[in-house]
mmCIF file of C-alpha atoms in Angstrom:
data_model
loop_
_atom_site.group_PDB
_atom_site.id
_atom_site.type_symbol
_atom_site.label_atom_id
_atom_site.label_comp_id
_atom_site.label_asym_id
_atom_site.label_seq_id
_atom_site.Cartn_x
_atom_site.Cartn_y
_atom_site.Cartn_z
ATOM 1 C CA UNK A 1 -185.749 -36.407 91.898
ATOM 2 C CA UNK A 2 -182.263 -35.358 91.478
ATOM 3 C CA UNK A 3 -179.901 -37.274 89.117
ATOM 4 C CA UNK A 4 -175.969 -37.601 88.539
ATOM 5 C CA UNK A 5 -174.985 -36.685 85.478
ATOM 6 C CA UNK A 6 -174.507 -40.356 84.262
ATOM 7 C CA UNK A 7 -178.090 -40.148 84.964
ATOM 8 C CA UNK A 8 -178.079 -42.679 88.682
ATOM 9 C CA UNK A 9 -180.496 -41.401 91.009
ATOM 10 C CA UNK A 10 -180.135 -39.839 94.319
ATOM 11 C CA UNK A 11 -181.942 -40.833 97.026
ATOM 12 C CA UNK A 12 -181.559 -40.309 100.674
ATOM 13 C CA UNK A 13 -179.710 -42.749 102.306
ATOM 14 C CA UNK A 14 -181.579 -44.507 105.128
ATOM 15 C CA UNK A 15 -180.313 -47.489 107.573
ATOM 16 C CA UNK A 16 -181.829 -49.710 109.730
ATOM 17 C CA UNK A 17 -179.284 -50.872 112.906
ATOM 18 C CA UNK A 18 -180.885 -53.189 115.106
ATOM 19 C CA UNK A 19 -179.778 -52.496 119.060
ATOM 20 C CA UNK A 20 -178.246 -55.570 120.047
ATOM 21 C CA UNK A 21 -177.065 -57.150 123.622
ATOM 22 C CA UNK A 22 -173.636 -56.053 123.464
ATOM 23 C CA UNK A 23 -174.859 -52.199 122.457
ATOM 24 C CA UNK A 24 -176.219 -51.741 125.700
ATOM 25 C CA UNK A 25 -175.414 -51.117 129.301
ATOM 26 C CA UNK A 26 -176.693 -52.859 132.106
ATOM 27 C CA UNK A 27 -179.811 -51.250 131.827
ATOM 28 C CA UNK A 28 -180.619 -52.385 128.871
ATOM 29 C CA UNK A 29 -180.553 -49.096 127.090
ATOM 30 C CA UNK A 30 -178.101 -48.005 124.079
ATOM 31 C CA UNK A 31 -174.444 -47.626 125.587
ATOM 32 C CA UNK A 32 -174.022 -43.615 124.833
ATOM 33 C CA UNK A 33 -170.696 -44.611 122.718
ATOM 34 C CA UNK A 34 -172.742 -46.821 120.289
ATOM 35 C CA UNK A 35 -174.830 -43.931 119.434
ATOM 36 C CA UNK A 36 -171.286 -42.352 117.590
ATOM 37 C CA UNK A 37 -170.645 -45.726 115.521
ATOM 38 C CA UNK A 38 -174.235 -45.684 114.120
ATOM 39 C CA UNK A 39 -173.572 -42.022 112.994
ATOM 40 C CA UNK A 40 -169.856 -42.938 111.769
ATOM 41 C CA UNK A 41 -170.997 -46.167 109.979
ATOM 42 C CA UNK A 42 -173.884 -44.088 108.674
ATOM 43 C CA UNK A 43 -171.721 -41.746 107.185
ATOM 44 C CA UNK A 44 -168.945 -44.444 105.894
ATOM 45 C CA UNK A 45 -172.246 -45.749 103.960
ATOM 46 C CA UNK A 46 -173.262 -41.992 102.638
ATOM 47 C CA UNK A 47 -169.032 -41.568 101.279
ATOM 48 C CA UNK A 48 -169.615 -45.221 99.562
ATOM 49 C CA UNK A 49 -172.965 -45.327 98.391
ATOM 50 C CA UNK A 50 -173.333 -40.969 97.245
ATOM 51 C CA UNK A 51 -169.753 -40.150 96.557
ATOM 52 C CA UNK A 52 -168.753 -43.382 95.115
ATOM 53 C CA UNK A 53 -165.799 -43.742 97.578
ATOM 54 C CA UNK A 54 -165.362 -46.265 100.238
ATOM 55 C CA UNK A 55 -163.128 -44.106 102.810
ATOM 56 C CA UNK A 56 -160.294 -46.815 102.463
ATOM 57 C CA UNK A 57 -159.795 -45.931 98.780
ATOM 58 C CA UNK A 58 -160.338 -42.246 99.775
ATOM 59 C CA UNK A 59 -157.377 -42.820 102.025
ATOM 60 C CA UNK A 60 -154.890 -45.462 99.792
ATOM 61 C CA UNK A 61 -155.639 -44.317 96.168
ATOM 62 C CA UNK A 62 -156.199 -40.769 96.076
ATOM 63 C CA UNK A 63 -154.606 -39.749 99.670
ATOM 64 C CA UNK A 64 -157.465 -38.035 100.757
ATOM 65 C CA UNK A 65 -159.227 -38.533 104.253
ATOM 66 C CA UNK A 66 -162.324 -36.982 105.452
ATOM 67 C CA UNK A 67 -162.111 -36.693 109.571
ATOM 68 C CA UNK A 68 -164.424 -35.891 111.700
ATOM 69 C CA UNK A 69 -163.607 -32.689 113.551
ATOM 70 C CA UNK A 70 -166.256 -32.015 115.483
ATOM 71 C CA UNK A 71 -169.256 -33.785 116.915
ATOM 72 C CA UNK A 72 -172.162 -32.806 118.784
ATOM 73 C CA UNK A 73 -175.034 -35.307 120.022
ATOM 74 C CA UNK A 74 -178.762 -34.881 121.521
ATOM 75 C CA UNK A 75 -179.928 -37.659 123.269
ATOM 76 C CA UNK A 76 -183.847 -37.317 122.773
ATOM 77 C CA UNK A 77 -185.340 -41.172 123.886
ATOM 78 C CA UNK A 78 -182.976 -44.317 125.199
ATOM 79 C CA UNK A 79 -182.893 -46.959 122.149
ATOM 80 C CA UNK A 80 -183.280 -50.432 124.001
ATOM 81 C CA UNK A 81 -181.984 -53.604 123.122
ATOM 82 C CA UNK A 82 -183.409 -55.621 120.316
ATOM 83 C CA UNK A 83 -185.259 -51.823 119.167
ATOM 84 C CA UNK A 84 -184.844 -50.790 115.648
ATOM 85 C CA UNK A 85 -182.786 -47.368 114.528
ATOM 86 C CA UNK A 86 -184.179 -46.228 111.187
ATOM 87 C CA UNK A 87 -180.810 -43.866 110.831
ATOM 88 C CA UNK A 88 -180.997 -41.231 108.404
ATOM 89 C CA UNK A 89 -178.027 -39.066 107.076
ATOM 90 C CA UNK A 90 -179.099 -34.890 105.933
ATOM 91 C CA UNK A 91 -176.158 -33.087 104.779
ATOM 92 C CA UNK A 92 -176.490 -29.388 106.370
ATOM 93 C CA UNK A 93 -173.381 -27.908 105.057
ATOM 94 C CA UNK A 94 -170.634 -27.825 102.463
ATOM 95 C CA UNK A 95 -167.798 -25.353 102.279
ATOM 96 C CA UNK A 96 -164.848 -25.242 100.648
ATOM 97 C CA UNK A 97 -163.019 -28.386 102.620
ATOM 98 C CA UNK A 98 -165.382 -29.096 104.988
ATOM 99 C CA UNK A 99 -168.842 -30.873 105.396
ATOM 100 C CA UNK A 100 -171.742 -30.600 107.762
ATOM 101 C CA UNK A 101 -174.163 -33.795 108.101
ATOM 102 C CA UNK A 102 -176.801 -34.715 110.794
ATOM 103 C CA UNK A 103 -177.125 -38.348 111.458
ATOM 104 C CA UNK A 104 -180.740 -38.649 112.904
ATOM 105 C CA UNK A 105 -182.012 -42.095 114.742
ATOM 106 C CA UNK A 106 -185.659 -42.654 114.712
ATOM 107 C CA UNK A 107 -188.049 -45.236 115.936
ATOM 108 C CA UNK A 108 -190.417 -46.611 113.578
ATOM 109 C CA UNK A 109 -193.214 -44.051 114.085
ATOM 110 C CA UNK A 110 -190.540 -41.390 113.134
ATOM 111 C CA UNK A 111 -189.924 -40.176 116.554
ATOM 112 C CA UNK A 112 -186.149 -39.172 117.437
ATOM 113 C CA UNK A 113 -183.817 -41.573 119.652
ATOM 114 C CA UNK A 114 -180.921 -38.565 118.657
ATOM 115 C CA UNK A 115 -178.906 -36.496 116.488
ATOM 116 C CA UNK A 116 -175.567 -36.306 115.326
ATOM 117 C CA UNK A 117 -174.074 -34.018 114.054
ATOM 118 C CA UNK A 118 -171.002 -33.886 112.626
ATOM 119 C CA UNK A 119 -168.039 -31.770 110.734
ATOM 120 C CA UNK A 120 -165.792 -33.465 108.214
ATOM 121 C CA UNK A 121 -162.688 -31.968 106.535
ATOM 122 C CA UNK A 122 -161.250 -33.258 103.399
ATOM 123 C CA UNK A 123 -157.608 -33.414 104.033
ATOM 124 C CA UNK A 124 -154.398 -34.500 102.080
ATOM 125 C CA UNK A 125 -152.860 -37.279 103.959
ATOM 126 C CA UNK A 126 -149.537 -36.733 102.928
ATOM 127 C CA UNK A 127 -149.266 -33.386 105.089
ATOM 128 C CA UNK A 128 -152.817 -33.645 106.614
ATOM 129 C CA UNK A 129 -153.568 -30.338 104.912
ATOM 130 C CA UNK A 130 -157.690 -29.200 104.381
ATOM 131 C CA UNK A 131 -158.469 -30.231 100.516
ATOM 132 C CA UNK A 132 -160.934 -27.950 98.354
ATOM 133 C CA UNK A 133 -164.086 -30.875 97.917
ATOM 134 C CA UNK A 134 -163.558 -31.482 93.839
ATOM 135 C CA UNK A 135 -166.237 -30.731 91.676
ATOM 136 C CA UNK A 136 -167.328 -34.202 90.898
ATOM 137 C CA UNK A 137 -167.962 -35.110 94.916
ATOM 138 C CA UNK A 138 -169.186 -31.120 95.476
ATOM 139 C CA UNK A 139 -171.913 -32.163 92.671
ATOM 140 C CA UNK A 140 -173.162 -35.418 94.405
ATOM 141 C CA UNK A 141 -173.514 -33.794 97.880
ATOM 142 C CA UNK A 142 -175.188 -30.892 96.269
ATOM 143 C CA UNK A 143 -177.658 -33.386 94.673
ATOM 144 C CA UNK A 144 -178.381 -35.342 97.286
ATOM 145 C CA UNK A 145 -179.108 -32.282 99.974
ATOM 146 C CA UNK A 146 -181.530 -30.974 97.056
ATOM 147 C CA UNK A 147 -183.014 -34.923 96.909
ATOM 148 C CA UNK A 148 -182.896 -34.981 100.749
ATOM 149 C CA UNK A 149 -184.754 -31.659 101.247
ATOM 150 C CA UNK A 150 -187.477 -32.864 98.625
ATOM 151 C CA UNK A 151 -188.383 -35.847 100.239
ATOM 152 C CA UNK A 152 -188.743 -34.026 103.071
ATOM 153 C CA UNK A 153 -191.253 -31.714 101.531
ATOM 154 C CA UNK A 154 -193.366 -34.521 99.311
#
């Protein structure tokens, strides 16, 4: 298991978002917009809970963002109303200002409803200029792709 170096665990971070009513269309199946705000809120939750950050003091105390700048979704199996989305956040890339993560939604046999996937870039918000990712946030989203990709192999 990977630790921080004030010695906190990392785990993968792993949601449960239950479908309701108001998510759907008149079919009764996930309205294809929802699917984005599970994989946003999923990784709002990932900045707060692994970086330490909630994106509002990202933004108001160190003028910093982190936009999304590209997306890119499979839709695998309609989510209904009332189902349960196990959402699970893998990071896939980090470079020098940006960050790749996949936002998978699973039933609860494991089976995929879809994937998100999506590029972030740290800006400055003062000129909206790409940031280098510091040290201290580079080292928690190396440790937690090294804890996600072991619990993937145990």
């Amino acid at each position: 298991m990977q630790h921080l170096q004030n010695d906190t665990a990392v785990q993968p971070l792993r949601r449960t978002q239950t479908v309701a009513w108001g998510h759907c269309d008149p079919a009764g199946i996930i309205y294809t917009p929802r699917v984005l705000d599970y994989a946003v809120e999923t990784l709002e939750a990932w900045n707060r809970d692994v970086l330490g950050v909630s994106w509002i003091k990202l933004n108001k105390e160190m003028s910093l963002g982190f936009p999304t700048v590209r997306v890119e979704v499979d839709f695998l199996k309609p989510p209904a109303v009332d189902h349960e989305v196990i959402l699970k956040l893998d990071v896939i890339d980090v470079g020098r200002a940006s960050l790749t993560t996949q936002v998978t939604g699973q039933d609860d046999t494991g089976a995929d409803y879809f994937r998100v996937k999506l590029v972030s870039c740290l800006i400055s918000v003062l000129d909206y200029t790409p940031c280098e990712i510091n040290t201290d946030f580079r080292q928690r989203i190396l440790a937690y792709q090294t804890a996600c990709r072991e619990d993937r192999d145990s």
